[in-house]
Short mmCIF file of C-alpha atoms and ligand atoms in Angstrom, two decimals:
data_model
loop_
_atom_site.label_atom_id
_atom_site.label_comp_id
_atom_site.label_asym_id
_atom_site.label_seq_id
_atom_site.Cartn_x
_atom_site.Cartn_y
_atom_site.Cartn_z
CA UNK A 580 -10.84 -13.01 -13.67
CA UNK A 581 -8.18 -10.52 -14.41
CA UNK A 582 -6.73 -8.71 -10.92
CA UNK A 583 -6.30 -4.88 -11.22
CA UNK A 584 -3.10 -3.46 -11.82
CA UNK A 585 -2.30 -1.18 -9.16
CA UNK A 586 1.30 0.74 -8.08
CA UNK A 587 1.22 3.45 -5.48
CA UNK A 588 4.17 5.61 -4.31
CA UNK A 589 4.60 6.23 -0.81
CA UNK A 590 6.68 9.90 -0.19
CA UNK A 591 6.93 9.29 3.44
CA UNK A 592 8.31 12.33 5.55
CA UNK A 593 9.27 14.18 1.60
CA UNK A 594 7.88 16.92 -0.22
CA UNK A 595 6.78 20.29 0.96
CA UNK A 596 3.17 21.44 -1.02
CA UNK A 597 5.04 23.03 -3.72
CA UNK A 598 7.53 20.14 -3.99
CA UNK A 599 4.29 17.78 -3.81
CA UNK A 600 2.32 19.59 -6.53
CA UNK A 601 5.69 20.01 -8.90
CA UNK A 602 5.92 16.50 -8.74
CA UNK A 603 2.36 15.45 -9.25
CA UNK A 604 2.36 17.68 -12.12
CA UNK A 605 4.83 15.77 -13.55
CA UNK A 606 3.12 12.72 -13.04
CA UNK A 607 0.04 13.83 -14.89
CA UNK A 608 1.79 14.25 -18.05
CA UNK A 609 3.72 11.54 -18.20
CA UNK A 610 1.15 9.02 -16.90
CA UNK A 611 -1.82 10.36 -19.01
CA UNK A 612 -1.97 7.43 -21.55
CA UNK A 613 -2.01 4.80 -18.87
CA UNK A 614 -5.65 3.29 -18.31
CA UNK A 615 -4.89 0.00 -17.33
CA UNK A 616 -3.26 0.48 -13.94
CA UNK A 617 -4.74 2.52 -10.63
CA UNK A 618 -2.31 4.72 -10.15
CA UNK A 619 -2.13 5.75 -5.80
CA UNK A 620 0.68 8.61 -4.77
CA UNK A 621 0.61 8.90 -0.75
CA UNK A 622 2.08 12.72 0.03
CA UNK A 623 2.83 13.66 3.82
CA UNK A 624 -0.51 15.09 5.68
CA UNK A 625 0.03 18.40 4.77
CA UNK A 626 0.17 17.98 0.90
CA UNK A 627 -3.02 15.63 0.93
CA UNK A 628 -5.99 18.10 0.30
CA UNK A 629 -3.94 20.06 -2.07
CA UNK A 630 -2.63 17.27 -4.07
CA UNK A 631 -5.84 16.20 -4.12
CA UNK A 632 -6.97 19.19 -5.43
CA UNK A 633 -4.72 19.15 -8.01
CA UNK A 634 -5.66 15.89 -9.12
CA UNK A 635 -9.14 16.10 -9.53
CA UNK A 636 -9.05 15.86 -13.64
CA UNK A 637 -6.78 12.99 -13.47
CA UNK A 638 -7.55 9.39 -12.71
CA UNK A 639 -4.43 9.28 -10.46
CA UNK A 640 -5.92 8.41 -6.28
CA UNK A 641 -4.57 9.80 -3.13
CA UNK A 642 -3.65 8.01 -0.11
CA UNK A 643 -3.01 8.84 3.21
CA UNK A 644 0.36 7.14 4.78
CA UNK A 645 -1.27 6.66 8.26
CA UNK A 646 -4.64 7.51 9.90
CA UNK A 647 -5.98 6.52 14.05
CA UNK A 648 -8.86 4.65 14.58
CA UNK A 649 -11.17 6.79 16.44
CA UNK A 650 -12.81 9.40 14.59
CA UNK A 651 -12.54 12.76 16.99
CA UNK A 652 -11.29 13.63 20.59
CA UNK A 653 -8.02 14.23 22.60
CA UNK A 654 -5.81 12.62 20.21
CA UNK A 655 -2.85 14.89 19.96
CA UNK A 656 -1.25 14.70 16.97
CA UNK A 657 -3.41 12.12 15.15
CA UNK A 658 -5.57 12.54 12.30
CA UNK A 659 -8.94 10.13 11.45
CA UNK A 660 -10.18 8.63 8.36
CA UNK A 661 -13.18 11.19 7.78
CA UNK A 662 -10.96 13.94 7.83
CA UNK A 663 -8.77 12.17 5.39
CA UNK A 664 -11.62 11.75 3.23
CA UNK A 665 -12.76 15.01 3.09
CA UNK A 666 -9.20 16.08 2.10
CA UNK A 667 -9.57 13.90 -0.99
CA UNK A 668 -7.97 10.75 0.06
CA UNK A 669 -9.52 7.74 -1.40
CA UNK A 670 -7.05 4.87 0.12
CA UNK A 671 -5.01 4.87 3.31
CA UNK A 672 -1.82 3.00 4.13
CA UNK A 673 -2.41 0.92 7.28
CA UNK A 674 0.28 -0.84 9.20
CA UNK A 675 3.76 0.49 7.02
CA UNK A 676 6.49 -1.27 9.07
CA UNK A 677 7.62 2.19 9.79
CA UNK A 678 4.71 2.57 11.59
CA UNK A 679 4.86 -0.59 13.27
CA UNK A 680 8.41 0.05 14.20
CA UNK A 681 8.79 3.73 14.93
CA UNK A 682 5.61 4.52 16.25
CA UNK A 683 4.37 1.42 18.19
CA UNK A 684 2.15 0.08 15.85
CA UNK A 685 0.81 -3.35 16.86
CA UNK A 686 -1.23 -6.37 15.20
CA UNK A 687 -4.43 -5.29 17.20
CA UNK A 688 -3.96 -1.64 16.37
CA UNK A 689 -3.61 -2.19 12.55
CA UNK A 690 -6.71 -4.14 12.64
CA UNK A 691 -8.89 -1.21 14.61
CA UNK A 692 -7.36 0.90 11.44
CA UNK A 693 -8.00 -1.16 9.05
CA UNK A 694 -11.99 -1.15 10.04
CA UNK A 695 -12.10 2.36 10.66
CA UNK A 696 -11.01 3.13 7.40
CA UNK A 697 -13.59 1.49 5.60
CA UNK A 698 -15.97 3.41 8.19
CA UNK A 699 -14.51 6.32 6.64
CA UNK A 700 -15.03 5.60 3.13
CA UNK A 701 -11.25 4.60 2.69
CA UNK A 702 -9.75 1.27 0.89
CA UNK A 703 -6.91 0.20 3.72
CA UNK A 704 -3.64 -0.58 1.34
CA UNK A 705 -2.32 -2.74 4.68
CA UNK A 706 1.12 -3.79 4.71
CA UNK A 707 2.68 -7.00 6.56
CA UNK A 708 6.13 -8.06 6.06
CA UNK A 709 9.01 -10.10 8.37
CA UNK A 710 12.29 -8.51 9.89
CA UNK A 711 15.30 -9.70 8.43
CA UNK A 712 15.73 -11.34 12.02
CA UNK A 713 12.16 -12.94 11.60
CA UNK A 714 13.05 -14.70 8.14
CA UNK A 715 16.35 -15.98 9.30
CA UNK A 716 14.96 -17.84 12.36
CA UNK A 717 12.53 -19.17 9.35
CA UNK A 718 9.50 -17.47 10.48
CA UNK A 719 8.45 -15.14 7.84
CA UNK A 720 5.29 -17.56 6.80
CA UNK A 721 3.87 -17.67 10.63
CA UNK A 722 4.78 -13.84 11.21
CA UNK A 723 3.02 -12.34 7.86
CA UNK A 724 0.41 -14.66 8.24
CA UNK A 725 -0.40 -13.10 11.70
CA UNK A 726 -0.38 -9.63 10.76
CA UNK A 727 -2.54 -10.51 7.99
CA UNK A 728 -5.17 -12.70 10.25
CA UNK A 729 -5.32 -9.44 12.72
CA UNK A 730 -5.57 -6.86 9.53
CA UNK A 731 -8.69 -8.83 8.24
CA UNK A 732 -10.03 -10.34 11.26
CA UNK A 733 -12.74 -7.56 12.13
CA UNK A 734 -13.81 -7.18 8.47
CA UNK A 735 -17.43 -7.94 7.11
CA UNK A 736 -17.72 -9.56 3.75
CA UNK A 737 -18.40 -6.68 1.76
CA UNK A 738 -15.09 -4.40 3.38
CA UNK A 739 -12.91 -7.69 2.74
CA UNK A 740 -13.44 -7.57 -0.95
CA UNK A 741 -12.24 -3.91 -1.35
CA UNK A 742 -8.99 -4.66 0.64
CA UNK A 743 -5.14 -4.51 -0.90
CA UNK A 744 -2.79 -6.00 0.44
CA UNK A 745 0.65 -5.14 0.06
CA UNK A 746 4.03 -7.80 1.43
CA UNK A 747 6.55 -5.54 2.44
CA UNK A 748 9.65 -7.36 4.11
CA UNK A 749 11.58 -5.10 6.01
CA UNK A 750 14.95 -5.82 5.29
CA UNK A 751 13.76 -4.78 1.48
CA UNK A 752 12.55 -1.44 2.34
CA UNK A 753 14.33 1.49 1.35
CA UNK A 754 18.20 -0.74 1.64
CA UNK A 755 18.28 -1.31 -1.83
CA UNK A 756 18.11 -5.29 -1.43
CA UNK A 757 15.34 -6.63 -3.34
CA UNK A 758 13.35 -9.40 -2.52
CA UNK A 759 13.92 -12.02 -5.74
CA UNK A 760 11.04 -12.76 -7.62
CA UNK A 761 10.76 -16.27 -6.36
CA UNK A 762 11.02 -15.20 -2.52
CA UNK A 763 7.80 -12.67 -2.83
CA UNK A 764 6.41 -14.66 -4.64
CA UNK A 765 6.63 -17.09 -2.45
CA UNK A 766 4.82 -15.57 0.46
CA UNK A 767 2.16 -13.66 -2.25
CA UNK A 768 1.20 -16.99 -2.95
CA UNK A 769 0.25 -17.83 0.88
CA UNK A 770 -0.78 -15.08 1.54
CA UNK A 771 -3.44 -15.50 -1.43
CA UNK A 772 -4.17 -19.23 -0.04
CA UNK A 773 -4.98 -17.55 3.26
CA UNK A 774 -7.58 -14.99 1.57
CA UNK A 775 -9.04 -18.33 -0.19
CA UNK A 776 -10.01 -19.86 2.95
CA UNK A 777 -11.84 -16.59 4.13
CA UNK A 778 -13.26 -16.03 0.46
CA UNK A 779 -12.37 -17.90 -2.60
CA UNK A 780 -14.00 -15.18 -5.29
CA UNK A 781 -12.53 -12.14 -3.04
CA UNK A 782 -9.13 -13.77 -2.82
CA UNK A 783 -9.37 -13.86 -6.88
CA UNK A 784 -9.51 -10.38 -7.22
CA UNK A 785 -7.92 -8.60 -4.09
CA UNK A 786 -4.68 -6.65 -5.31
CA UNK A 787 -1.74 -7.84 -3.60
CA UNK A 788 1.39 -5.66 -3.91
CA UNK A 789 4.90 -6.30 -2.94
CA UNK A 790 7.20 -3.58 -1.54
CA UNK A 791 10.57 -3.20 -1.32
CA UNK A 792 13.11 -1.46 -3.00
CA UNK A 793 11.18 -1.22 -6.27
CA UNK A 794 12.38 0.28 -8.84
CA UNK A 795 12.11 0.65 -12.94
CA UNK A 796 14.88 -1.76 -13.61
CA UNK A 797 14.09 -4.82 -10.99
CA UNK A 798 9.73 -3.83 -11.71
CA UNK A 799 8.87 -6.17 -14.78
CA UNK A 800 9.94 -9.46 -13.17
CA UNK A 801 9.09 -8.76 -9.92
CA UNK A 802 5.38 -7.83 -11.36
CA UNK A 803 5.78 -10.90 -13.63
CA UNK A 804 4.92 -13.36 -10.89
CA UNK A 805 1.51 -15.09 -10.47
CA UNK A 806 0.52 -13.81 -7.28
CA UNK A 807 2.10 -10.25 -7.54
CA UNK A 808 -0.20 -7.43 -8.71
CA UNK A 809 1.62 -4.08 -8.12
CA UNK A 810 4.00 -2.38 -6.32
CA UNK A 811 4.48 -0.34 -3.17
CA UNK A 812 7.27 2.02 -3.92
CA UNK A 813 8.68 4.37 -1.49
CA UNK A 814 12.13 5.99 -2.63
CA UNK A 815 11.63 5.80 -6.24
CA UNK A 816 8.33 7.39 -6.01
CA UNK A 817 10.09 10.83 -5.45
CA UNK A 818 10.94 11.36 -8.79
CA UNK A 819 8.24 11.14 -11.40
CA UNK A 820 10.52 10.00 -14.31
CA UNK A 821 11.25 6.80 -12.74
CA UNK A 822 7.57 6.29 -10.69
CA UNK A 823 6.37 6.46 -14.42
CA UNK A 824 9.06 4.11 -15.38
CA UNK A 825 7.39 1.18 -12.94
CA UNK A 826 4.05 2.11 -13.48
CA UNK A 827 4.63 1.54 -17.63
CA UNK A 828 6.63 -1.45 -16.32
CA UNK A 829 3.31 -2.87 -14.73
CA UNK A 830 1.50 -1.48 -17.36
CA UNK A 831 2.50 -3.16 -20.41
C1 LIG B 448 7.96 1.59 1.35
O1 LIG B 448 8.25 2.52 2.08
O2 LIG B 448 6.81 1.12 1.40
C2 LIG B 448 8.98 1.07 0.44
C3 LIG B 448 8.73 -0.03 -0.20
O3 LIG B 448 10.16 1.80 0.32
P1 LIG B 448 11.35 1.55 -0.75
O4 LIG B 448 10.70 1.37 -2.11
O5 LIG B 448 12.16 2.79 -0.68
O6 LIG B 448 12.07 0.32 -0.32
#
């Protein structure tokens, strides 16, 4: 069965609302011939509902970039998935290495997440990836399979399905060295061995993306590989000339 085509565009700590809905309204023209691809833009907290708003006649989805695990109470700061939802989100990223590195983000944590979310009404995009220090001590197959095995571990069948996954080694992100086709590839491949054993007709259709310094130029081979169904992109998702550049890239 053919895998759904998906790129989403992380803005991370960018874009005031005015910023966010300039660039969104960008996106909707230059995007509004492509059918074939689910098309995900994840604005800071405070552009979500009005993004959202703004995107209601378009077949482009919102995402949040982060959400806790409980759903109310004395959580400075934090922000649950039914909010989220009610702002207009329909996915949220779970487990960005940001998160994981910045803001103490651990395998047990992303997993709560990961659950609540669904709870909420929210697809989890969850991300796993190695440190550069993790792959050269030749762990990157025993460290992304761990952070997958707690992402998934707390799911019921029907939750699992819905998932997408997206491989996001950390030494790609945002430094402008790519991953090569071969080495996400690589680890796409296990990580879609490791969904087989769980569920072989799930594993066939769960969207895996890989992340990493994406961009229009370096998109069509990367998104040529067996195993690799979209993108994550983060700094080239700020400009909507060359987000539309990968998404045509995946979408052709
Ligand atoms: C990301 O933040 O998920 C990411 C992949 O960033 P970049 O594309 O800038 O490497």
């Amino acid at each position: 069965m053919a895998r759904r085509k998906f790129i989403a565009g992380n803005w991370k700590m960018h874009k005031t609302v005015a910023e966010a809905l300039a660039l969104v309204r960008d996106l909707k023209r230059l995007l509004s011939q492509v059918r074939d691809c689910e098309v995900v833009v994840a604005p800071p907290y405070t552009a979500l509902y009005p993004v959202a708003k703004a995107l209601e006649d378009s077949s482009i989805k919102v995402a949040a970039q982060e959400m806790f695990y409980e759903e109310k109470g004395a959580f400075t700061g934090a922000v649950c998935g039914p909010m989220l939802k009610e702002a207009g989100c329909t996915y949220t990223l779970v487990g960005h290495s940001e998160r994981r590195q910045l803001f103490g983000e651990t395998l047990e944590s992303s997993g709560k997440r990961v659950k609540a979310a669904f709870k909420a009404g929210l697809i989890p995009i969850f991300c796993i990836g190695e440190t550069l220090a993790e792959r050269k001590a030749n762990e990157t197959m025993k460290v992304v399979a761990e952070q997958l095995d707690a992402g998934i571990a707390r799911l019921d069948g029907e939750s699992f399905k819905k998932i997408v996954i997206a491989y996001e080694p950390v030494w790609a992100i945002g430094t402008g060295v790519v991953a090569t086709p071969a080495q996400a590839q690589e680890v796409h491949k296990m990580i879609r061995e490791r969904l087989h054993a769980r569920d072989s007709k799930a594993a066939e259709v769960i969207p895996l993306l890989y992340g990493g310094s994406v961009k229009a130029d370096n998109a069509k081979e990367l998104l040529g590989q067996a195993d690799i169904d979209g993108a994550l992109v983060g700094g080239a998702s700020l400009d909507a000339e060359s987000f539309a550049g990968i998404v045509k890239a995946r979408s052709t």
